[in-house]
CSV table of C-alpha atoms and ligand atoms in Angstrom, one decimal:
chain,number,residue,atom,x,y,z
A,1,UNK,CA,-193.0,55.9,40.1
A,2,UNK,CA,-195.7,53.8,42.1
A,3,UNK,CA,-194.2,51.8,45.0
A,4,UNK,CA,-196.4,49.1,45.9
A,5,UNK,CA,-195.1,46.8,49.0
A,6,UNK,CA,-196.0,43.2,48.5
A,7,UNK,CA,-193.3,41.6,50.2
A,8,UNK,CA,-194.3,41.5,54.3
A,9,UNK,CA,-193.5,38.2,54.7
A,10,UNK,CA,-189.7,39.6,54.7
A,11,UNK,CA,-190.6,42.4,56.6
A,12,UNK,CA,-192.7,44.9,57.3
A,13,UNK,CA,-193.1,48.7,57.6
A,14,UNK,CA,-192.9,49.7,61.1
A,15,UNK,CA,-196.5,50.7,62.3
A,16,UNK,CA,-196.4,55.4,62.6
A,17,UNK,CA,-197.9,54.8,66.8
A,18,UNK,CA,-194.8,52.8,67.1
A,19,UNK,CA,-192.0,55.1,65.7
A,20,UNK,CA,-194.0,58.1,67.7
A,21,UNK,CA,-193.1,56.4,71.2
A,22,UNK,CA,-190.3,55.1,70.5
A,23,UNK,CA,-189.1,58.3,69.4
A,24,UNK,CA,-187.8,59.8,73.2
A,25,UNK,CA,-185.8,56.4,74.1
A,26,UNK,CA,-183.8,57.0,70.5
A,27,UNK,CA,-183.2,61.0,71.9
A,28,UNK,CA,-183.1,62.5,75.4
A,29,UNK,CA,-184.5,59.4,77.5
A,30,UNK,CA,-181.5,57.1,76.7
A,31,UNK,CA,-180.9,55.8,80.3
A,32,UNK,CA,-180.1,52.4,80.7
A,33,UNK,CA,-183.2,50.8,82.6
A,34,UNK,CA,-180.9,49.3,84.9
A,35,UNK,CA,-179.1,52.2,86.1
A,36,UNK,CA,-180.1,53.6,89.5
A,37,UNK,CA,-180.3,57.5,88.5
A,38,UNK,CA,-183.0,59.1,86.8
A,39,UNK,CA,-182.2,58.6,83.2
A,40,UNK,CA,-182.9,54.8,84.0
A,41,UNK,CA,-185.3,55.0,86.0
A,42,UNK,CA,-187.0,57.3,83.3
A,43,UNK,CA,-187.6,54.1,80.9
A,44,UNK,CA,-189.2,52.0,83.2
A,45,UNK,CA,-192.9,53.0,82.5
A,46,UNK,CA,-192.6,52.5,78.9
A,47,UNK,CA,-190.8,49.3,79.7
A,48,UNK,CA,-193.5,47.4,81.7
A,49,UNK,CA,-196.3,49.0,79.2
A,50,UNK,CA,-194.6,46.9,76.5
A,51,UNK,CA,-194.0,43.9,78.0
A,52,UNK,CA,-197.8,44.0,79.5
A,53,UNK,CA,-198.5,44.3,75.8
A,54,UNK,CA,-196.4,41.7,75.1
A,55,UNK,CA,-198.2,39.5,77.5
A,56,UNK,CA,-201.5,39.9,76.5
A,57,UNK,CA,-200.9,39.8,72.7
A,58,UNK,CA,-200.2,36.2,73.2
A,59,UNK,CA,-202.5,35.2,76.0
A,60,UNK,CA,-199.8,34.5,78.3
A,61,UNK,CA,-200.5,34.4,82.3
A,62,UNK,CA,-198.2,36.4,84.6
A,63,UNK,CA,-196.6,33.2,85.7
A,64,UNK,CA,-195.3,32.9,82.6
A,65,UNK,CA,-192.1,34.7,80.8
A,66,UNK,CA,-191.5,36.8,77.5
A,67,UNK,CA,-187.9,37.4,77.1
A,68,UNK,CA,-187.0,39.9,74.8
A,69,UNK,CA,-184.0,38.7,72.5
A,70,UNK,CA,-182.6,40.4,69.3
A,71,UNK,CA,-184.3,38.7,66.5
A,72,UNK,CA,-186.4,35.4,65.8
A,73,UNK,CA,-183.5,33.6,64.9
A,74,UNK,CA,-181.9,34.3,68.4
A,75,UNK,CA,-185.1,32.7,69.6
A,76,UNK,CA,-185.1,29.8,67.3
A,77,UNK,CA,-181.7,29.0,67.9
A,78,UNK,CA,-181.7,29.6,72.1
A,79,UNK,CA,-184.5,27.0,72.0
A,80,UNK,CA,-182.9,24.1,70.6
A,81,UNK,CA,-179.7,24.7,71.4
A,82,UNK,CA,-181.3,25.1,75.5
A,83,UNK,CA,-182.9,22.3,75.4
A,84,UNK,CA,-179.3,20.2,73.9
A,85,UNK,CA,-177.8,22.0,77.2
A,86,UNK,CA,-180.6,20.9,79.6
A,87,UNK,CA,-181.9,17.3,78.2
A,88,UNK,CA,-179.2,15.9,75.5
A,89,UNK,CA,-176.2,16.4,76.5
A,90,UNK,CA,-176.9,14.6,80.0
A,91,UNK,CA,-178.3,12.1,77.9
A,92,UNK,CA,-181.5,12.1,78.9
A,93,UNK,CA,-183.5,11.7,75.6
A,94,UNK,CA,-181.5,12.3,72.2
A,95,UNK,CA,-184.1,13.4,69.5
A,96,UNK,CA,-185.8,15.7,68.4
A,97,UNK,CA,-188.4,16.8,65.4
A,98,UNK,CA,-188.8,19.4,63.0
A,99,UNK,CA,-190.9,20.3,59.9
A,100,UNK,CA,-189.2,20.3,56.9
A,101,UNK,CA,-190.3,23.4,55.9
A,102,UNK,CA,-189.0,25.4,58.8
A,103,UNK,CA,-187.1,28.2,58.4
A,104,UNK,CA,-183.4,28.1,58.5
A,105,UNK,CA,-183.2,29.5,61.9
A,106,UNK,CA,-184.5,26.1,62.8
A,107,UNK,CA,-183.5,24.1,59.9
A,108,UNK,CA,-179.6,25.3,60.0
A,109,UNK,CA,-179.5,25.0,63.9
A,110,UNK,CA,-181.1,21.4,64.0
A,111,UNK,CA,-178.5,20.5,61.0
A,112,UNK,CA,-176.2,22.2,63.4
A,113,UNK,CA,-176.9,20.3,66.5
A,114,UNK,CA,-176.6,17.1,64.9
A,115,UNK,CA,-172.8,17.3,63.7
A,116,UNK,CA,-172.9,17.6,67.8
A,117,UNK,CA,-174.4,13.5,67.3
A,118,UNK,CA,-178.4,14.3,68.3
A,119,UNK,CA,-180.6,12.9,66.4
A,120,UNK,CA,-183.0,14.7,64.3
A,121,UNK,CA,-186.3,13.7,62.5
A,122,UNK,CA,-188.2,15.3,59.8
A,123,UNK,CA,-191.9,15.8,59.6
A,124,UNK,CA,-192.8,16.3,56.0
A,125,UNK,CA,-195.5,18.3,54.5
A,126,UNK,CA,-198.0,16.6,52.1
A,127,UNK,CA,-198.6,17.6,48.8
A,128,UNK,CA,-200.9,21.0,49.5
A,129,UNK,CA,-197.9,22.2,52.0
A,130,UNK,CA,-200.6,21.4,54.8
A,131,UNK,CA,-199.1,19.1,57.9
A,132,UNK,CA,-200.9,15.9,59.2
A,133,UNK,CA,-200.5,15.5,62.9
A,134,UNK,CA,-201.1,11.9,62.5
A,135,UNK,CA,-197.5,11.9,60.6
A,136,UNK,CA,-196.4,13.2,63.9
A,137,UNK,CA,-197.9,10.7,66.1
A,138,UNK,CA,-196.1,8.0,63.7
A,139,UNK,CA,-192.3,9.2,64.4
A,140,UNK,CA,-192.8,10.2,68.4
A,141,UNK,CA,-191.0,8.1,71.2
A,142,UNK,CA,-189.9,8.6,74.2
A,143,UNK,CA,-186.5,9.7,73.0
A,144,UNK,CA,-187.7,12.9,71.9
A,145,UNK,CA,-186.8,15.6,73.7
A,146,UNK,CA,-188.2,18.8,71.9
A,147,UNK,CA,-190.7,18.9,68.6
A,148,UNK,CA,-190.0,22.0,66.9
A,149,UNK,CA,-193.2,23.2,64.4
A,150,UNK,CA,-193.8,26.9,62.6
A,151,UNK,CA,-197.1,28.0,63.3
A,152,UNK,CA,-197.4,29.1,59.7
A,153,UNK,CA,-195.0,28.5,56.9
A,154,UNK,CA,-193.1,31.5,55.6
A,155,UNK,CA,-193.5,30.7,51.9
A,156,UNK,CA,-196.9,30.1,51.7
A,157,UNK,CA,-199.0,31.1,54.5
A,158,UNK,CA,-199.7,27.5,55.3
A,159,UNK,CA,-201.4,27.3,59.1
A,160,UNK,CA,-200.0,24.2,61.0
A,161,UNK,CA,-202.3,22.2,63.3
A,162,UNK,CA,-200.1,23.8,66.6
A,163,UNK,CA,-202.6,22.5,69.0
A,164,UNK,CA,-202.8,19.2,68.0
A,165,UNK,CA,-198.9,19.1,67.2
A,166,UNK,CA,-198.4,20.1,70.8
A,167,UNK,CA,-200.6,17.7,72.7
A,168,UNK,CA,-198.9,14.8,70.4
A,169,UNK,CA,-195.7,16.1,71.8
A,170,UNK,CA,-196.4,16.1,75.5
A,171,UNK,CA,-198.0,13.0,75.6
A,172,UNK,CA,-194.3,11.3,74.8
A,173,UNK,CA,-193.1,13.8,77.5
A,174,UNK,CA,-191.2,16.4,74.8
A,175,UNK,CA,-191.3,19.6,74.9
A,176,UNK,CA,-192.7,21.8,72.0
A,177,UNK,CA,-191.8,25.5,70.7
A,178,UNK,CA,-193.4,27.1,67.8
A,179,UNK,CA,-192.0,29.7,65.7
A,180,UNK,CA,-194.9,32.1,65.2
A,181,UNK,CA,-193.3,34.8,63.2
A,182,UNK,CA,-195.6,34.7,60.4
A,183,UNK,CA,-198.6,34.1,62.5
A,184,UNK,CA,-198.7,37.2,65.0
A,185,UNK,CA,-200.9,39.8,63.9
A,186,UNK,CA,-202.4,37.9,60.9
A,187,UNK,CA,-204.4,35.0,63.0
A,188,UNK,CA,-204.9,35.0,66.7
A,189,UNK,CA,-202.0,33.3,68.6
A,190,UNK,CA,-202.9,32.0,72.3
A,191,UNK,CA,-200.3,30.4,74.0
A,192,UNK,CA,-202.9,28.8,77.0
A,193,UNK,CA,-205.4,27.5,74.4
A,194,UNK,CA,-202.1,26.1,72.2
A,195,UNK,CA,-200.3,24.6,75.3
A,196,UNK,CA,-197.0,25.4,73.6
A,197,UNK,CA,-193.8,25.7,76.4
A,198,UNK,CA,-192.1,28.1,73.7
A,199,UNK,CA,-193.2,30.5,71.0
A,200,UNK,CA,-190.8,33.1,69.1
A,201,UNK,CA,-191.8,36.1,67.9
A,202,UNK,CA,-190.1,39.1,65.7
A,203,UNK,CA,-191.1,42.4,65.9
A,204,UNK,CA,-190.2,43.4,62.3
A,205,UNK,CA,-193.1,40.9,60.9
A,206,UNK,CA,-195.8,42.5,62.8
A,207,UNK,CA,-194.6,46.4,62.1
A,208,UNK,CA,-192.3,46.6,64.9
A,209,UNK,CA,-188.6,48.3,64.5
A,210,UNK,CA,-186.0,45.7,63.0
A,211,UNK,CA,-183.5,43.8,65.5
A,212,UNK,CA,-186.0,42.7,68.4
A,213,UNK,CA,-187.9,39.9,69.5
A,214,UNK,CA,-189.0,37.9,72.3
A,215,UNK,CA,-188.9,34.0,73.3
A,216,UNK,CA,-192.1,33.1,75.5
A,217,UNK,CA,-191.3,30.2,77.9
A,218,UNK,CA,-194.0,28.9,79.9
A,219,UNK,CA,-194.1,28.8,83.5
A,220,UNK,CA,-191.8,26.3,85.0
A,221,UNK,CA,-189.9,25.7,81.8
A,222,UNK,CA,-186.5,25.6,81.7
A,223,UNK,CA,-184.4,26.6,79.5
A,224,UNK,CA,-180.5,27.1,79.7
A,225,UNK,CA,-179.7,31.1,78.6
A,226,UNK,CA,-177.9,31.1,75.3
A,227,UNK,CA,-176.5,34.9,76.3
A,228,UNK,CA,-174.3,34.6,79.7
A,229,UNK,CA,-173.2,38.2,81.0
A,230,UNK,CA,-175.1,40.8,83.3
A,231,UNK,CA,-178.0,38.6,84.1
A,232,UNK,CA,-180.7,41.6,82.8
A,233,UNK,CA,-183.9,39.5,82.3
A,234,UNK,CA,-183.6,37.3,85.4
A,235,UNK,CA,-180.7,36.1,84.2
A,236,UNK,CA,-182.3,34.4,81.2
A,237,UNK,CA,-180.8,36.4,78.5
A,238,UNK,CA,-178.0,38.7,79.4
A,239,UNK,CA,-177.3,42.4,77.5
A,240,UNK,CA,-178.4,45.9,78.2
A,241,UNK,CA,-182.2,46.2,76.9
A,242,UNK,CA,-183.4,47.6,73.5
A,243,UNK,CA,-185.5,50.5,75.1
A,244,UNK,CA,-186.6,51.9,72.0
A,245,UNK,CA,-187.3,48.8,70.3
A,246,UNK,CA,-189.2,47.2,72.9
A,247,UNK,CA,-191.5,50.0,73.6
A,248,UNK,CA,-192.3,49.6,69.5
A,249,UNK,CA,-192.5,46.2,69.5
A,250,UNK,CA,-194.8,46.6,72.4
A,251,UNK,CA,-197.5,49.3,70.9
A,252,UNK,CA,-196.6,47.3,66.9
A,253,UNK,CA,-198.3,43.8,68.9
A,254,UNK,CA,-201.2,45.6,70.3
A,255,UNK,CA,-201.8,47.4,67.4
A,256,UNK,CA,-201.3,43.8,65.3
A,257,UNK,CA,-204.0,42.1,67.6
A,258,UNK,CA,-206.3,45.0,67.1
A,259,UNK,CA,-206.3,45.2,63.6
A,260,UNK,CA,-206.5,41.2,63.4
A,261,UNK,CA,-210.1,41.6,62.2
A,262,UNK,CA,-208.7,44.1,59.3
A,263,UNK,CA,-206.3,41.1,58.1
A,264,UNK,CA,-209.5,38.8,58.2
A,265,UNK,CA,-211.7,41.6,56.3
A,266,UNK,CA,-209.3,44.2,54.1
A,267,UNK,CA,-206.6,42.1,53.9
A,268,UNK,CA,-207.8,38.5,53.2
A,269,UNK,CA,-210.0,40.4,50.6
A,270,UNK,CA,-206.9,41.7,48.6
A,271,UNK,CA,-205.3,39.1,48.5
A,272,UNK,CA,-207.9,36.8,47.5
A,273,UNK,CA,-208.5,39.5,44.6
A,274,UNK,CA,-204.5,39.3,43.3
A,275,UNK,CA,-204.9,35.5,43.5
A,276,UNK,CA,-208.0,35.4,41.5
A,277,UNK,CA,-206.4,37.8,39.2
A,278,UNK,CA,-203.3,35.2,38.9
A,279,UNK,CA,-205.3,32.4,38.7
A,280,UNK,CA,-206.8,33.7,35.6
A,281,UNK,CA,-203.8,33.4,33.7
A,282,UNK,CA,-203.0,30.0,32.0
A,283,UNK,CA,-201.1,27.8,33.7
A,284,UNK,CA,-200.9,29.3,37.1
A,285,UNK,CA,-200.3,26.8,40.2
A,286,UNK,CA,-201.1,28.4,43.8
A,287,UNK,CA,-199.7,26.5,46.8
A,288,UNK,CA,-202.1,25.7,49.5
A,289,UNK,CA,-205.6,25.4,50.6
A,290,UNK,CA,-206.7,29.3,50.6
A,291,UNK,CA,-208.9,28.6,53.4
A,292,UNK,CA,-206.0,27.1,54.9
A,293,UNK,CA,-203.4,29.6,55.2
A,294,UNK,CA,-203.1,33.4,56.7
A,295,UNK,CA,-205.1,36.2,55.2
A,296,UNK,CA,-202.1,38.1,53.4
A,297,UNK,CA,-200.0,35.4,51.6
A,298,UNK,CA,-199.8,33.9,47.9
A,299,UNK,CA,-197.4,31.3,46.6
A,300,UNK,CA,-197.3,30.8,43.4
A,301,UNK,CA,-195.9,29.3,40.3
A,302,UNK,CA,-196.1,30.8,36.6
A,303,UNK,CA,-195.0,28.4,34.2
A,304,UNK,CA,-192.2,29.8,32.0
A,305,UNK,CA,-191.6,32.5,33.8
A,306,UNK,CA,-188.4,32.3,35.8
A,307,UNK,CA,-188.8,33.7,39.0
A,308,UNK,CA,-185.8,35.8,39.6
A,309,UNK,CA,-186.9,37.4,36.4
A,310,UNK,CA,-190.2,38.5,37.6
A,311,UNK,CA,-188.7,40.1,40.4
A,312,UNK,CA,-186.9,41.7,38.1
A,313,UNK,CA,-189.8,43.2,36.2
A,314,UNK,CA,-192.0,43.7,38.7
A,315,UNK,CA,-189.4,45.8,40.4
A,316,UNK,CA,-188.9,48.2,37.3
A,317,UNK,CA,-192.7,48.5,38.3
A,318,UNK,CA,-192.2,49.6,41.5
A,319,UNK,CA,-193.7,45.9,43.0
A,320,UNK,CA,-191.8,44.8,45.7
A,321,UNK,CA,-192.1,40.8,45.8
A,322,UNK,CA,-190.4,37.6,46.3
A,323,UNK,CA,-189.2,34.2,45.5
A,324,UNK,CA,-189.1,33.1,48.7
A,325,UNK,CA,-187.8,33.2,51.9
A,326,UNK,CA,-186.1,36.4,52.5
A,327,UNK,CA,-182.8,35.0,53.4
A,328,UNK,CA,-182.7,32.8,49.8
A,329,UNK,CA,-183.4,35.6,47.8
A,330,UNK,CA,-179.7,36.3,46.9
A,331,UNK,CA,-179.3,32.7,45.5
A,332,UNK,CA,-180.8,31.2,42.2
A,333,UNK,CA,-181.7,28.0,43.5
A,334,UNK,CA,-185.5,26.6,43.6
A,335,UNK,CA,-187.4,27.6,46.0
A,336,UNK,CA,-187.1,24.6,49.1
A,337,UNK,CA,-190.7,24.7,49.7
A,338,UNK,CA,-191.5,23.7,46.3
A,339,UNK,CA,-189.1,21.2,46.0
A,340,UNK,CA,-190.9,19.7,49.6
A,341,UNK,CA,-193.8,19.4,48.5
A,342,UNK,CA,-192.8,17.9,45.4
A,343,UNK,CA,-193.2,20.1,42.5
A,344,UNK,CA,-191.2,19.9,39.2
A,345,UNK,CA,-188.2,21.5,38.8
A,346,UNK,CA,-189.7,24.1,36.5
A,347,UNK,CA,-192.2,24.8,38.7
A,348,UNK,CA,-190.0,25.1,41.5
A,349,UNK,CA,-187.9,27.6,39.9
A,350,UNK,CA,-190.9,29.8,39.0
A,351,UNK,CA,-192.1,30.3,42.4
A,352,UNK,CA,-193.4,34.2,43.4
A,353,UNK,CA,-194.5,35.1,46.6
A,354,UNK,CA,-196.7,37.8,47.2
A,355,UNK,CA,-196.8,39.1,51.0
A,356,UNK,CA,-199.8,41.8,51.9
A,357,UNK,CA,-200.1,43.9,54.9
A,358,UNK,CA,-202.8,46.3,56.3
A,359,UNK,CA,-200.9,49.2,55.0
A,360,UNK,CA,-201.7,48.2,51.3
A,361,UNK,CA,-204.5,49.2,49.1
A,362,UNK,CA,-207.0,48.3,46.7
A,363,UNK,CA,-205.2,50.9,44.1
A,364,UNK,CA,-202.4,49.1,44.8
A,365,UNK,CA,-203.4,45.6,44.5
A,366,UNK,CA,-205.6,46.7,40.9
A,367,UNK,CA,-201.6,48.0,39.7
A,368,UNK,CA,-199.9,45.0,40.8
A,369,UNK,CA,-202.4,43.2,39.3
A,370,UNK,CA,-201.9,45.1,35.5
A,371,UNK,CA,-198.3,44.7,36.1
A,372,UNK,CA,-198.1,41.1,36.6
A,373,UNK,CA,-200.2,40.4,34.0
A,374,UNK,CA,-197.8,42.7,31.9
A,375,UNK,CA,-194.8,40.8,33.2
A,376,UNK,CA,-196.1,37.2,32.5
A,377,UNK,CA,-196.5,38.2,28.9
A,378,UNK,CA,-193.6,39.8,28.1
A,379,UNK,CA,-191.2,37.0,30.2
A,380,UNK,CA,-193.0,34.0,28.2
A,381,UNK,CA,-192.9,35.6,25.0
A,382,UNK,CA,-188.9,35.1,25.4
A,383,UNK,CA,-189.1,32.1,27.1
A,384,UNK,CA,-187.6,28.8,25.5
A,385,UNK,CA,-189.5,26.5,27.3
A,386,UNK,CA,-193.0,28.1,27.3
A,387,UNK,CA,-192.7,28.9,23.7
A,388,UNK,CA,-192.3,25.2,22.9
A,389,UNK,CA,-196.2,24.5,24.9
A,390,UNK,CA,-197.8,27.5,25.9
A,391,UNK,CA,-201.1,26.7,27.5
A,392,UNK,CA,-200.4,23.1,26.8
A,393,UNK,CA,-198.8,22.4,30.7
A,394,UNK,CA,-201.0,20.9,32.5
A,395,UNK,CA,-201.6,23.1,36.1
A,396,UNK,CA,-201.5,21.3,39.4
A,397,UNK,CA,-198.7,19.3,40.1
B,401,LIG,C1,-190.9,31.8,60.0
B,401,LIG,C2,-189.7,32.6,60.3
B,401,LIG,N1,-188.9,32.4,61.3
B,401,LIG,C3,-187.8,33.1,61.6
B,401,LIG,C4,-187.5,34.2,60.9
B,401,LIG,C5,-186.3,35.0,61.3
B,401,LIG,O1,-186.7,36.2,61.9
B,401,LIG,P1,-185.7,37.3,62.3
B,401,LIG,O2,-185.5,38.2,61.1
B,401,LIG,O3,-186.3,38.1,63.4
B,401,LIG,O4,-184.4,36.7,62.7
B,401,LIG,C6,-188.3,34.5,59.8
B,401,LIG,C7,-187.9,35.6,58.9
B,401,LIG,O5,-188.0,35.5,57.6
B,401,LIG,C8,-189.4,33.7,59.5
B,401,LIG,O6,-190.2,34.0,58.4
């Protein structure tokens, strides 16, 4: 059977340079790098080659610091819940600001934070998923200690404004992290031209192994450690270090920002051809400004077709997709983006998200393409509420 990935949004396959050098540190160099001996002293090279890979992927001056952490959500959450340590609880400001379409590692630990009594305000996304940073501008106030905004949204590919956002947020005096999972290795991402103090990152996104990530901090920024133990990392986030998985997230980022004019070319080109494709049938809605969003993403809605079941087609197919957000998948419910922005309830639960890499191809895409098509006729030809108005709905929102 064809398998055609079309889900990297959730994650991604883990880039052949990488597994090659990461290869020794799963096998006969497994030294821990802060041993004295040999065998730890054996990983150091590969170490600093990653993190100097780190560093430039992102712009960031030797001043500054990447800390490798476990995941993005380790990130997301050591961020606000650092800043709660260093600035709320001594009652020094009390609020702070999120989008409300972050992802739940910022969503859940904002939610999370204010059972602890800070305050938390919502930016809200206007109708086309896009950000204003005007609405920003409108809700700052002294009071706010960190403004927390994605650099592109999960769901639909949607760039945020980041360097506007941030200069907004340091002219109150806050601090602002971005969580640029879904941006690295699909747009450029320059933490001195952004001004950001934080930025998280996930190796898995970009084609990096699973289970590592990194938290850049700007120089001078503090930031209490969320991990308290044998002070690897200066001390900012204790544990013994993921050899293996550094060194792949290290050659998966320079390989990302290499190929970032691939995304711009082969990718954006693919997945501008599916969309066109979808946009063909009747009574397709796509979410977002194409010009506005990264090269590899489409959200969309297909009236009367339920999108757990075209999952469940597609997959017969050998078409990996989505509904959503990765971690939502298991549940029924709408998709929270959709419901943000405003959309119906039908629409909302008829949400597909289709994620491309650099990996995929045009045979591929021209499959995926006959098989949704396939799919969409077969799922409203037994749907009760299509059947009642089929090409009747109106499109849009
Ligand atoms: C925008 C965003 N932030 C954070 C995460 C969580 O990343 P990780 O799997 O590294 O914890 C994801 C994963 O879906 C994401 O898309």
């Amino acid at each position: 059977m064809n398998r055609v990935y079309l889900d990297n949004n959730a994650t991604t396959m883990l880039d052949p340079e990488a597994l090659e050098l990461m290869l020794p540190f799963l096998q006969d160099q497994y030294g821990n790098p802060n041993s004295l001996h040999f065998f730890g002293s054996q990983t150091h090279g590969a170490l600093k080659t990653a993190i100097d890979q780190l560093y430039a992927g992102i712009n960031a001056r030797d001043n500054d610091d990447i800390v490798i952490t476990s995941c993005a959500t380790e990130s997301n959450n050591w961020v606000l819940k650092g800043i709660y340590f260093d600035k709320i609880l001594n009652k020094e400001k009390n609020r702070i600001i999120i989008s409300g379409v972050e992802h739940p590692a910022v969503f859940a630990t904002a939610s999370f934070l204010q059972s602890l009594g800070v305050e938390v305000s919502i930016l809200n996304v206007n109708s086309d998923a896009s950000l204003n940073p005007k609405s920003l501008k409108d809700l700052m106030g002294d009071d706010v200690a960190l403004v927390s905004i994605m650099s592109a949204n999960n769901e639909t590919g949607v760039i945020f404004p980041i360097n506007e956002l941030c200069e907004i947020a340091h002219e109150y005096g806050a601090l602002f992290h971005t969580d640029a999972v879904q941006s690295i290795g699909k747009i450029p991402v320059n933490v001195q031209v952004s001004g950001v103090d934080f930025l998280s990152f996930s190796a898995h996104k970009f084609h990096g192994p699973k289970g590592v990530g990194g938290l850049f901090i700007k120089d001078g920024a503090s930031l209490t450690p969320l991990l308290h133990g044998g002070e690897q990392m200066g001390g900012r986030r204790s544990g013994t270090l993921n050899v293996a998985g550094i060194v792949g997230m290290g050659k998966a980022m320079e390989n990302a920002v290499k190929f970032l004019s691939v995304e711009k070319t082969h990718v954006e080109r693919l997945r501008n051809k599916l969309e066109d494709a979808l946009l063909t049938i009747s009574d397709v809605y796509v979410v977002g400004d194409r010009a506005k969003r990264v090269p590899n993403t489409i959200l969309a809605s297909i009236r009367g077709v339920e999108g757990e079941a075209m999952l469940w087609d597609l997959n017969q197919a050998g078409i990996a997709a989505s509904t959503g957000s990765a971690c939502a998948s298991e549940s029924l419910e709408s998709n929270p983006i959709m419901q943000a922005i405003g959309a119906d309830s039908e629409l909302a639960h008829t949400a597909l998200r289709l994620s491309l890499s650099r990996f995929n191809t045009e045979a591929e895409i021209d499959y995926a393409i006959e098989k949704i098509k396939a799919a969409v006729d077969r799922l409203r030809a037994i749907s009760s509420s299509f059947a009642y108005a089929p090409n009747g709905h109106e499109s849009g929102l």
